[in-house]
Structure formats: structure tokens, C-alpha cells
Amino acid sequence: MATVSVRQYHRGGFSFENCKRNALLEADINKLGFSSPAARKTGTTICGVVYKDGVVLGADTRATEGMVVADKNCSKIHYISPNVYCCGAGTAADTEMTTQIISSNLELHSLSTGRLPRVATANRMLKQMLFRYQGYIGAALVLGGVDSTGPQLYSIYPHGSTDKLPYVTMGSGSLAAMAVFEDRYKPNMEEEEAKRLVRDAIAAGIFNDLGSGSNIDLCVITKGKVDYLRPHDVANKKGVREDKINGRPETGNYRYKHGTTGVLTKAVTPLNLEVVEESVQTMDTS
Amino acid sequence: MFLKYCLKDSVPVTGLCPQAGSYGVQDSLRRGFSSVKNELLPSHPLELSEKNFQLNQDKMNFNTLRNIQGLHAPLKLQMEYRAARQIQRLPFLPSSNLALDTLRGSDDSIGFEDILNDPVQSELMGDPHIMTEYKLGVL
């Protein structure tokens, strides 16, 4: 009652009121032997490559919650601005909210300057925000786009460090994808070659890492054009049940085929029935 | 000196000095009951840095401005901030702080303070009578 009577100025943003209570609860739960619910991660493979005319970003589409697949087809390539897209690995909610906030800020900024936003601006905004929260926002991002200075690709780590590189991978499958890149990357590739390279890198992550799976999404960004290919490739198709065999539906059909049992003799007796009486009764539908 | 009064040398830390109201005792009416554990340890590593974030940003910006443009620049700006900070609604109602936001340049940026825990949508409100009396110094 006392605290409610005269409130101090109430500021928005993160509230740390429940942290102590949560720590106590977690200790109690662990003592009983249960485990507290885990945040949904994207346990991912994301990568990007700079080619002759622009940037190709790639991502898998599996979201995990502990040891269970939470989403078989989630979208990990987020829109930042018409010429800048960002792949996100780490805690799914964190990447989602961070990219949305930066997208809004970049839109306001570009309205204020009157120009198309630059990739370096998005990179600076992201790294400043992630450093402010000292890594507690678990978002590892691959940021790529084409602006007036050319195609650029950045990788941004959860604590706020960034790298500007011609090819980057992030996520739990990053080592598998990086192996493919290190083997086959060449500067100034053509578009088809770059798309094939990214597709193969993501496929390496999908097949060799438990946290990545399902389909491969690609995003090809060039000056003035963005191709968002979702899905570009369905690497792991769910098993298809044989629906029809010989014209009959196979699933749930327990009838035996003709000829399963051998026929010894066959006798046909026609039943001749005469029509004796025929009457019509109207149905009462009132 | 005017500037020294506003820019403190150290960042105020919750709890290392007890929250003393008047008479040097804990002000239960305004800050509620307290415990030693709550006072001494922050509940989250980010709690302190977030609480003082705006203050530190302003301090940094004013220092840069002072080094580049001379003493008058931050002085003038701080005067304008003080004036804009006084444009408020009644003490228990949420104010938009439009003039302050425009001065700060935060009117064209969105952060977590706009999305999470918006004071406009808070479920709790201070008691109007007590808050106005406190503001007027009558309490």
C-alpha cells in the first residue's frame, strides 16, 4: 500500500522486479528435480556470401525448444529495409524483436535523411544495442545488403562485436557451413554459382547438425531487386505415404486384393423377383 | 558551478547509500518497505547500468560537446532541458514529454522503453491527493 501511494516516475523498458523471485523459484525447482522451461532457440545454420552484383543470404528453417523441434518451417531471414535483410540465430524472440526494432529505427532514420538506408547504419545500430545489454539479448545475426557503397556483409555477435567479411556463417551449424565456404568460395562469383554455394553450405549444416533442419531459404539482394526464395530447396522431405495403389486408397484399407484366396468352384444362382405392389408415399417436410 | 551541480562525478548506485528521505531515515511512505538484501545487491547485472543509462549517455554527450564547442553549448542545452522537463501534466498522470523528446532527438527512434513496460499502460497509479500534496510540498 505504501509504495502505491506516492509513485516515483515510472520509466519504460526492461523491469528487473521479478529477478530475485525467479532466482529463488529456480533454486526451489532444481531442488525438487524438475527443470525450468527453456527459451525457444533457433539452433541454426545461417550464412551469407558477397558475389559480383550483390549478396546472397541463406538459412535453414528449424526452431528448437530444448530437444524438441518447435517449428518445422520458421522464417529466419528478417526484413530490415528494402535493400537490407538480416538472418538471425540464437534465441528466437530476441532475434525477432531486435530486427523489428532496428527495422523501425532504420525506416525513421531514412525518412529523416531522405535517402536509402545503408547497411553500415543498421550494423552500427545493432552493435550499439547489443553491447548495451551485454550479451543478455541472445541474438547472433548475419546482416547483408546493397547500398550506394556496394554490397556488404556483416556478422554480429550477441555481445556486440561485428565483422565485415566476404563470407560469414553463424549458428550451431556454422562450422559445417564454413567448411563448405572455405573450400569453394571465390571472389566475384556469378549469381547461380553463389546460390549453389550457399545452398550447399546450408545443406551441410542441416545434415550434420541436430539443431538445423527442414528447408533452405535463400535471399538474393542486388541493386534495386530482392529475391526472397522461400523455400529454395526442400532438403528434408517428410515421408510421403503411398496414397493410391492400383486406384484404391492404400491408407486405412484392409481389404485383401482379388486373388489372395484361391477360388476352387464358382456357382451363380440368379434370384427372379416379381414386382407385386408399388406405392408412393410422399415425405412430410412441413 | 552550474555544470558541476548537474554532472555528478559518480553514477548514483542504489543501495550503497540507504534511500534516505527527510530526517535521514528510510522513507516508507514513498519507497515502501525495504530489506538489507534488496538494498545491497542488484537483482540483475544489468539493473544498475540500465537505470543510469540515460544519465550516462547525456553526460558523455555533454562532455563531447563541451570539448568541441566550448562551455556554452552544454550550458544552453541543459537550460533548455530544464525548461522542457517542467512541462508536465498533473503528477499522477503520465506525460508525453514531447518537448524533451524532441530536444533529445529520441522522437525519431524506438527502443525497448517504448515497447516494454509502457508507463501509459501501467496497471498501478499513485493516489492523486497524496501525489499532488507531495509535489506542492504540503505533505
Coordinates of C-alpha atoms in Angstrom, one line a residue:
Chain A
M1 CA 0.0 0.0 0.0
A2 CA 2.8 2.4 0.9
T3 CA 4.6 2.1 -2.4
V4 CA 1.5 2.7 -4.4
S5 CA 0.6 5.9 -2.6
V6 CA 3.4 8.1 -4.0
R7 CA 5.0 6.5 -7.0
Q8 CA 8.3 7.6 -8.5
Y9 CA 8.5 8.5 -12.1
H10 CA 7.7 5.2 -13.9
R11 CA 10.1 4.6 -16.8
G12 CA 9.5 2.1 -19.6
G13 CA 11.9 -0.6 -20.8
F14 CA 13.1 -3.8 -19.0
S15 CA 11.8 -4.3 -15.5
F16 CA 14.1 -6.3 -13.1
E17 CA 11.5 -6.6 -10.4
N18 CA 11.0 -10.3 -10.6
C19 CA 14.6 -11.3 -11.0
K20 CA 15.2 -12.2 -7.3
R21 CA 11.9 -14.1 -7.2
N22 CA 12.8 -16.0 -10.3
A23 CA 16.2 -17.0 -8.9
L24 CA 14.5 -18.3 -5.8
L25 CA 11.9 -20.2 -7.8
E26 CA 14.6 -21.8 -10.0
A27 CA 16.6 -22.9 -7.0
D28 CA 13.5 -24.5 -5.5
I29 CA 12.5 -26.2 -8.7
N30 CA 16.0 -27.6 -9.1
K31 CA 16.0 -29.0 -5.6
L32 CA 12.8 -30.9 -6.4
G33 CA 14.4 -32.3 -9.5
F34 CA 12.4 -30.6 -12.3
S35 CA 13.8 -28.1 -14.8
S36 CA 12.5 -24.7 -15.6
P37 CA 11.1 -24.1 -19.1
A38 CA 13.8 -23.4 -21.8
A39 CA 13.6 -20.5 -24.2
R40 CA 13.0 -21.4 -27.8
K41 CA 16.3 -21.2 -29.7
T42 CA 16.8 -21.3 -33.4
G43 CA 19.8 -23.7 -33.2
T44 CA 20.6 -22.7 -36.7
T45 CA 22.7 -22.6 -39.7
I46 CA 22.8 -19.1 -41.3
C47 CA 25.3 -17.8 -43.8
G48 CA 25.9 -15.1 -46.3
V49 CA 28.2 -14.6 -49.3
V50 CA 29.1 -11.5 -51.3
Y51 CA 29.2 -12.1 -55.1
K52 CA 29.7 -10.0 -58.2
D53 CA 26.4 -8.0 -58.1
G54 CA 25.2 -8.3 -54.5
V55 CA 24.7 -10.5 -51.5
V56 CA 23.2 -14.0 -51.1
L57 CA 21.9 -14.8 -47.6
G58 CA 20.8 -18.4 -46.6
A59 CA 19.2 -20.0 -43.6
D60 CA 17.6 -23.3 -42.6
T61 CA 14.1 -23.4 -41.1
R62 CA 14.1 -25.4 -37.9
A63 CA 13.4 -23.9 -34.4
T64 CA 14.1 -26.0 -31.4
E65 CA 12.9 -25.9 -27.8
G66 CA 15.4 -28.0 -25.8
M67 CA 15.4 -31.3 -27.6
V68 CA 12.2 -30.9 -29.4
V69 CA 11.6 -29.2 -32.8
A70 CA 9.3 -26.3 -32.0
D71 CA 8.8 -25.1 -35.6
K72 CA 9.5 -27.0 -38.7
N73 CA 9.3 -24.1 -41.1
C74 CA 10.2 -20.8 -39.3
S75 CA 11.4 -17.9 -41.2
K76 CA 14.9 -16.8 -40.2
I77 CA 15.7 -14.2 -42.8
H78 CA 14.2 -10.9 -41.4
Y79 CA 13.4 -7.8 -43.3
I80 CA 15.3 -4.7 -42.2
S81 CA 14.8 -2.3 -45.1
P82 CA 14.1 -2.8 -48.8
N83 CA 17.8 -3.3 -49.6
V84 CA 18.9 -4.9 -46.3
Y85 CA 18.0 -8.3 -44.9
C86 CA 19.2 -10.0 -41.7
C87 CA 19.4 -13.7 -40.7
G88 CA 19.1 -14.4 -37.0
A89 CA 20.4 -17.2 -34.8
G90 CA 20.1 -17.6 -31.1
T91 CA 17.0 -17.0 -29.0
A92 CA 14.1 -16.8 -31.5
A93 CA 12.3 -14.0 -29.6
D94 CA 15.4 -11.9 -29.3
T95 CA 16.3 -12.0 -32.9
E96 CA 12.7 -11.3 -33.9
M97 CA 12.3 -8.3 -31.7
T98 CA 15.8 -6.9 -32.3
T99 CA 15.4 -7.0 -36.0
Q100 CA 12.0 -5.4 -35.8
I101 CA 13.2 -2.6 -33.6
I102 CA 16.2 -1.9 -35.9
S103 CA 14.0 -2.1 -38.9
S104 CA 11.6 0.6 -37.4
N105 CA 14.6 2.8 -36.4
L106 CA 16.1 2.5 -39.9
E107 CA 12.9 3.4 -41.5
L108 CA 12.5 6.5 -39.3
H109 CA 16.1 7.4 -40.0
S110 CA 15.8 7.1 -43.7
L111 CA 12.6 9.2 -43.7
S112 CA 14.6 11.8 -41.7
T113 CA 17.6 11.8 -44.1
G114 CA 15.6 11.2 -47.3
R115 CA 17.9 8.5 -48.5
L116 CA 18.0 4.8 -48.9
P117 CA 19.5 3.4 -45.6
R118 CA 23.0 2.0 -45.6
V119 CA 24.0 -1.4 -44.3
A120 CA 26.7 0.2 -42.1
T121 CA 23.9 2.2 -40.3
A122 CA 22.0 -1.0 -39.5
N123 CA 25.2 -2.6 -38.3
R124 CA 26.1 0.3 -36.0
M125 CA 22.6 0.4 -34.5
L126 CA 22.6 -3.3 -33.9
K127 CA 26.0 -3.4 -32.3
Q128 CA 25.3 -0.5 -30.0
M129 CA 22.1 -2.0 -28.8
L130 CA 23.6 -5.5 -28.3
F131 CA 26.5 -4.1 -26.4
R132 CA 24.3 -2.0 -24.2
Y133 CA 22.6 -5.3 -23.0
Q134 CA 26.0 -7.0 -22.5
G135 CA 25.1 -10.2 -24.3
Y136 CA 21.8 -10.9 -22.4
I137 CA 20.0 -10.5 -25.6
G138 CA 21.0 -13.7 -27.4
A139 CA 20.9 -12.7 -31.0
A140 CA 23.7 -13.7 -33.4
L141 CA 23.0 -12.0 -36.8
V142 CA 24.2 -12.1 -40.3
L143 CA 23.4 -8.7 -41.9
G144 CA 23.6 -8.2 -45.6
G145 CA 22.5 -5.7 -48.2
V146 CA 23.4 -3.5 -51.1
D147 CA 23.5 0.3 -50.8
S148 CA 25.2 3.2 -52.6
T149 CA 28.6 2.0 -51.4
G150 CA 28.1 -1.5 -52.9
P151 CA 27.3 -4.9 -51.5
Q152 CA 28.2 -5.5 -47.8
L153 CA 28.0 -8.4 -45.4
Y154 CA 28.4 -8.2 -41.6
S155 CA 28.3 -10.8 -38.8
I156 CA 27.1 -9.5 -35.4
Y157 CA 27.7 -11.5 -32.2
P158 CA 25.4 -11.3 -29.1
H159 CA 27.9 -9.3 -27.1
G160 CA 28.1 -6.6 -29.8
S161 CA 31.2 -7.3 -31.8
T162 CA 30.9 -7.2 -35.6
D163 CA 33.0 -8.3 -38.6
K164 CA 32.8 -7.1 -42.2
L165 CA 33.7 -10.1 -44.4
P166 CA 33.1 -11.5 -47.8
Y167 CA 31.5 -14.7 -46.4
V168 CA 30.2 -15.5 -42.9
T169 CA 28.4 -18.3 -41.1
M170 CA 26.6 -18.3 -37.7
G171 CA 24.7 -20.6 -35.5
S172 CA 25.2 -24.2 -34.3
G173 CA 25.8 -25.5 -37.8
S174 CA 28.2 -22.7 -38.7
L175 CA 31.3 -24.9 -38.7
A176 CA 29.8 -27.3 -41.2
A177 CA 28.7 -24.4 -43.4
M178 CA 32.1 -22.6 -43.1
A179 CA 33.9 -25.8 -44.2
V180 CA 31.9 -25.6 -47.5
F181 CA 32.7 -21.9 -47.9
E182 CA 36.4 -22.3 -47.2
D183 CA 36.6 -24.9 -49.8
R184 CA 34.6 -23.4 -52.7
Y185 CA 34.5 -19.6 -52.2
K186 CA 35.9 -17.4 -54.9
P187 CA 35.7 -13.6 -55.2
N188 CA 33.3 -12.2 -57.8
M189 CA 31.2 -15.3 -58.4
E190 CA 28.2 -15.3 -60.7
E191 CA 24.7 -15.4 -59.2
E192 CA 23.9 -19.1 -59.9
E193 CA 27.2 -20.2 -58.6
A194 CA 26.8 -18.1 -55.4
K195 CA 23.3 -19.5 -54.9
R196 CA 24.6 -23.0 -55.3
L197 CA 27.4 -22.4 -52.8
V198 CA 25.0 -21.0 -50.2
R199 CA 22.6 -23.8 -50.7
D200 CA 25.3 -26.4 -50.3
A201 CA 26.6 -24.7 -47.2
I202 CA 23.2 -24.7 -45.5
A203 CA 22.6 -28.3 -46.6
A204 CA 25.9 -29.2 -44.9
G205 CA 24.6 -27.6 -41.7
I206 CA 21.2 -29.3 -42.0
F207 CA 22.7 -32.8 -42.4
N208 CA 25.5 -32.5 -39.9
D209 CA 23.9 -30.5 -37.1
L210 CA 21.0 -31.6 -35.0
G211 CA 19.8 -28.1 -34.3
S212 CA 19.3 -27.3 -38.0
G213 CA 16.9 -28.9 -40.4
S214 CA 14.0 -28.8 -42.8
N215 CA 14.1 -26.4 -45.7
I216 CA 16.7 -24.0 -47.1
D217 CA 15.6 -20.4 -47.6
L218 CA 17.6 -18.0 -49.8
C219 CA 17.6 -14.3 -50.2
V220 CA 19.4 -12.7 -53.1
I221 CA 19.9 -9.0 -52.8
T222 CA 21.1 -6.9 -55.7
K223 CA 21.0 -3.2 -56.5
G224 CA 17.3 -2.5 -56.8
K225 CA 16.0 -6.0 -56.6
V226 CA 15.5 -8.6 -53.8
D227 CA 14.6 -12.3 -54.5
Y228 CA 13.2 -13.9 -51.4
L229 CA 13.2 -17.6 -52.2
R230 CA 11.3 -19.4 -49.5
P231 CA 11.7 -22.4 -49.7
H232 CA 14.5 -22.5 -52.2
D233 CA 15.2 -26.2 -51.6
V234 CA 13.3 -28.8 -49.5
A235 CA 16.3 -30.8 -48.2
N236 CA 14.4 -33.0 -45.7
K237 CA 11.1 -34.1 -47.2
K238 CA 8.7 -35.6 -44.7
G239 CA 7.9 -39.2 -45.6
V240 CA 5.0 -39.4 -48.1
R241 CA 2.5 -42.3 -47.6
E242 CA 1.6 -44.2 -50.7
D243 CA -1.9 -42.8 -51.2
K244 CA -3.2 -44.8 -54.0
I245 CA -2.1 -48.2 -55.3
N246 CA -4.0 -49.6 -58.3
G247 CA -6.6 -46.8 -57.9
R248 CA -7.7 -47.8 -54.4
P249 CA -6.7 -45.6 -51.4
E250 CA -4.0 -47.5 -49.6
T251 CA -4.1 -46.0 -46.2
G252 CA -6.7 -47.5 -43.9
N253 CA -7.7 -50.0 -46.5
Y254 CA -7.6 -53.5 -45.0
R255 CA -9.3 -55.4 -47.8
Y256 CA -7.3 -58.1 -49.5
K257 CA -6.5 -57.9 -53.2
H258 CA -8.5 -60.1 -55.6
G259 CA -6.8 -63.5 -56.0
T260 CA -5.4 -63.6 -52.4
T261 CA -7.5 -66.6 -51.7
G262 CA -7.6 -69.2 -54.4
V263 CA -11.1 -69.9 -55.9
L264 CA -11.9 -73.6 -56.2
T265 CA -15.5 -73.6 -57.6
K266 CA -17.9 -70.9 -58.5
A267 CA -21.7 -71.3 -58.8
V268 CA -24.0 -68.4 -59.8
T269 CA -27.8 -68.6 -58.9
P270 CA -30.0 -65.7 -60.2
L271 CA -33.0 -64.8 -58.0
N272 CA -36.0 -63.8 -60.1
L273 CA -38.2 -61.4 -58.2
E274 CA -41.6 -60.2 -59.4
V275 CA -42.9 -56.7 -58.6
V276 CA -46.2 -57.4 -56.7
E277 CA -47.3 -53.9 -55.5
E278 CA -45.9 -50.5 -56.0
S279 CA -47.0 -47.5 -53.8
V280 CA -45.6 -44.0 -53.4
Q281 CA -45.6 -42.3 -50.0
T282 CA -44.8 -38.5 -50.0
M283 CA -42.4 -37.4 -47.4
D284 CA -43.8 -34.9 -44.9
T285 CA -41.4 -32.0 -44.9
S286 CA -43.6 -29.3 -43.3
Chain B
M1 CA 29.4 25.9 -10.7
F2 CA 26.2 25.3 -12.6
L3 CA 27.6 22.4 -14.7
K4 CA 29.3 20.7 -11.8
Y5 CA 25.9 20.7 -10.0
C6 CA 24.3 18.7 -12.8
L7 CA 27.1 16.4 -13.9
K8 CA 27.9 14.2 -11.0
D9 CA 31.3 12.6 -10.8
S10 CA 30.0 9.2 -9.9
V11 CA 27.0 7.3 -11.1
P12 CA 24.4 7.0 -8.3
V13 CA 24.2 3.5 -7.1
T14 CA 21.1 2.0 -5.5
G15 CA 21.5 0.7 -2.1
L16 CA 25.1 1.6 -1.3
C17 CA 23.6 4.6 0.5
P18 CA 20.2 3.8 2.0
Q19 CA 17.3 5.5 0.4
A20 CA 17.1 8.3 3.0
G21 CA 14.1 10.6 2.8
S22 CA 13.9 13.6 5.1
Y23 CA 15.3 13.1 8.6
G24 CA 17.8 10.6 7.2
V25 CA 15.6 7.6 7.8
Q26 CA 14.1 5.2 5.2
D27 CA 11.0 6.9 3.7
S28 CA 8.5 4.1 3.9
L29 CA 5.6 6.1 2.6
R30 CA 7.3 6.8 -0.7
R31 CA 9.6 3.9 -1.3
G32 CA 7.9 1.1 0.6
F33 CA 9.4 -1.5 2.9
S34 CA 13.0 -2.5 2.4
S35 CA 15.3 -5.3 3.2
V36 CA 19.1 -5.3 3.6
K37 CA 19.5 -7.8 0.8
N38 CA 17.4 -5.8 -1.6
E39 CA 19.4 -2.7 -0.8
L40 CA 22.9 -4.0 -1.1
L41 CA 22.8 -6.4 -4.1
P42 CA 21.2 -5.5 -7.5
S43 CA 18.9 -8.3 -8.7
H44 CA 20.4 -8.4 -12.2
P45 CA 23.8 -7.4 -13.5
L46 CA 22.1 -5.0 -16.0
E47 CA 19.8 -3.3 -13.4
L48 CA 22.3 -0.6 -12.5
S49 CA 23.6 0.1 -15.9
E50 CA 20.0 0.3 -17.3
K51 CA 18.9 2.6 -14.5
N52 CA 21.6 5.1 -15.2
F53 CA 21.9 4.6 -19.0
Q54 CA 20.2 7.8 -20.0
L55 CA 22.1 9.8 -17.4
N56 CA 25.4 8.4 -18.6
Q57 CA 24.6 9.0 -22.3
D58 CA 23.8 12.6 -21.5
K59 CA 26.9 13.0 -19.5
M60 CA 29.0 11.6 -22.4
N61 CA 27.3 13.8 -25.0
F62 CA 27.7 16.9 -22.9
N63 CA 31.3 16.3 -22.3
T64 CA 32.0 15.8 -26.0
L65 CA 30.0 18.9 -26.8
R66 CA 32.0 20.9 -24.2
N67 CA 35.3 19.7 -25.7
I68 CA 34.3 20.5 -29.2
Q69 CA 32.2 23.7 -29.0
G70 CA 33.1 25.2 -25.7
L71 CA 31.3 25.5 -22.4
H72 CA 28.4 27.5 -23.6
A73 CA 27.0 24.7 -25.7
P74 CA 26.1 22.2 -23.0
L75 CA 25.1 25.0 -20.7
K76 CA 22.5 26.3 -23.1
L77 CA 21.3 22.8 -23.8
Q78 CA 20.9 22.0 -20.2
M79 CA 18.9 25.1 -19.6
E80 CA 16.5 24.1 -22.4
Y81 CA 16.3 20.6 -20.9
R82 CA 15.3 22.0 -17.6
A83 CA 12.7 24.1 -19.1
A84 CA 11.3 21.3 -21.2
R85 CA 11.3 18.9 -18.2
Q86 CA 8.9 21.2 -16.4
I87 CA 6.2 20.8 -19.0
Q88 CA 4.2 18.0 -17.3
R89 CA 0.7 17.1 -16.6
L90 CA -0.7 16.6 -13.1
P91 CA 1.7 14.4 -11.0
F92 CA -0.3 11.2 -11.1
L93 CA -1.0 11.3 -14.8
P94 CA 1.5 10.1 -17.5
S95 CA 3.0 13.0 -19.5
S96 CA 4.1 12.7 -23.2
N97 CA 7.4 14.6 -22.7
L98 CA 7.2 15.7 -26.3
A99 CA 9.4 18.8 -25.9
L100 CA 12.0 16.8 -24.0
D101 CA 12.0 14.0 -26.6
T102 CA 12.4 16.5 -29.5
L103 CA 15.3 18.2 -27.7
R104 CA 17.0 14.8 -27.0
G105 CA 16.4 13.5 -30.5
S106 CA 14.6 10.5 -29.2
D107 CA 11.4 11.4 -31.1
D108 CA 12.6 9.5 -34.2
S109 CA 13.9 6.4 -32.6
I110 CA 12.2 3.4 -31.0
G111 CA 13.7 1.4 -28.2
F112 CA 12.6 -1.1 -25.6
E113 CA 11.4 1.7 -23.3
D114 CA 8.7 2.4 -25.9
I115 CA 7.6 -1.2 -26.3
L116 CA 8.0 -2.8 -22.9
N117 CA 6.5 -1.6 -19.6
D118 CA 4.9 1.5 -21.2
P119 CA 4.1 3.9 -18.3
V120 CA 0.9 4.9 -20.1
Q121 CA -0.4 1.3 -19.8
S122 CA 0.7 0.7 -16.2
E123 CA -1.9 -1.0 -14.0
L124 CA -0.9 0.9 -10.9
M125 CA -1.5 4.6 -10.3
G126 CA -0.4 6.8 -7.5
D127 CA -3.0 8.2 -5.2
P128 CA -3.9 11.6 -6.7
H129 CA -4.3 13.5 -3.5
I130 CA -1.1 12.4 -1.9
M131 CA 0.9 12.9 -5.1
T132 CA -0.2 16.5 -5.6
E133 CA 0.4 17.3 -1.9
Y134 CA 3.9 15.8 -2.2
K135 CA 4.5 17.8 -5.4
L136 CA 3.3 21.0 -3.7
G137 CA 5.4 20.4 -0.6
V138 CA 2.4 20.3 1.6
L139 CA 2.8 16.7 2.7

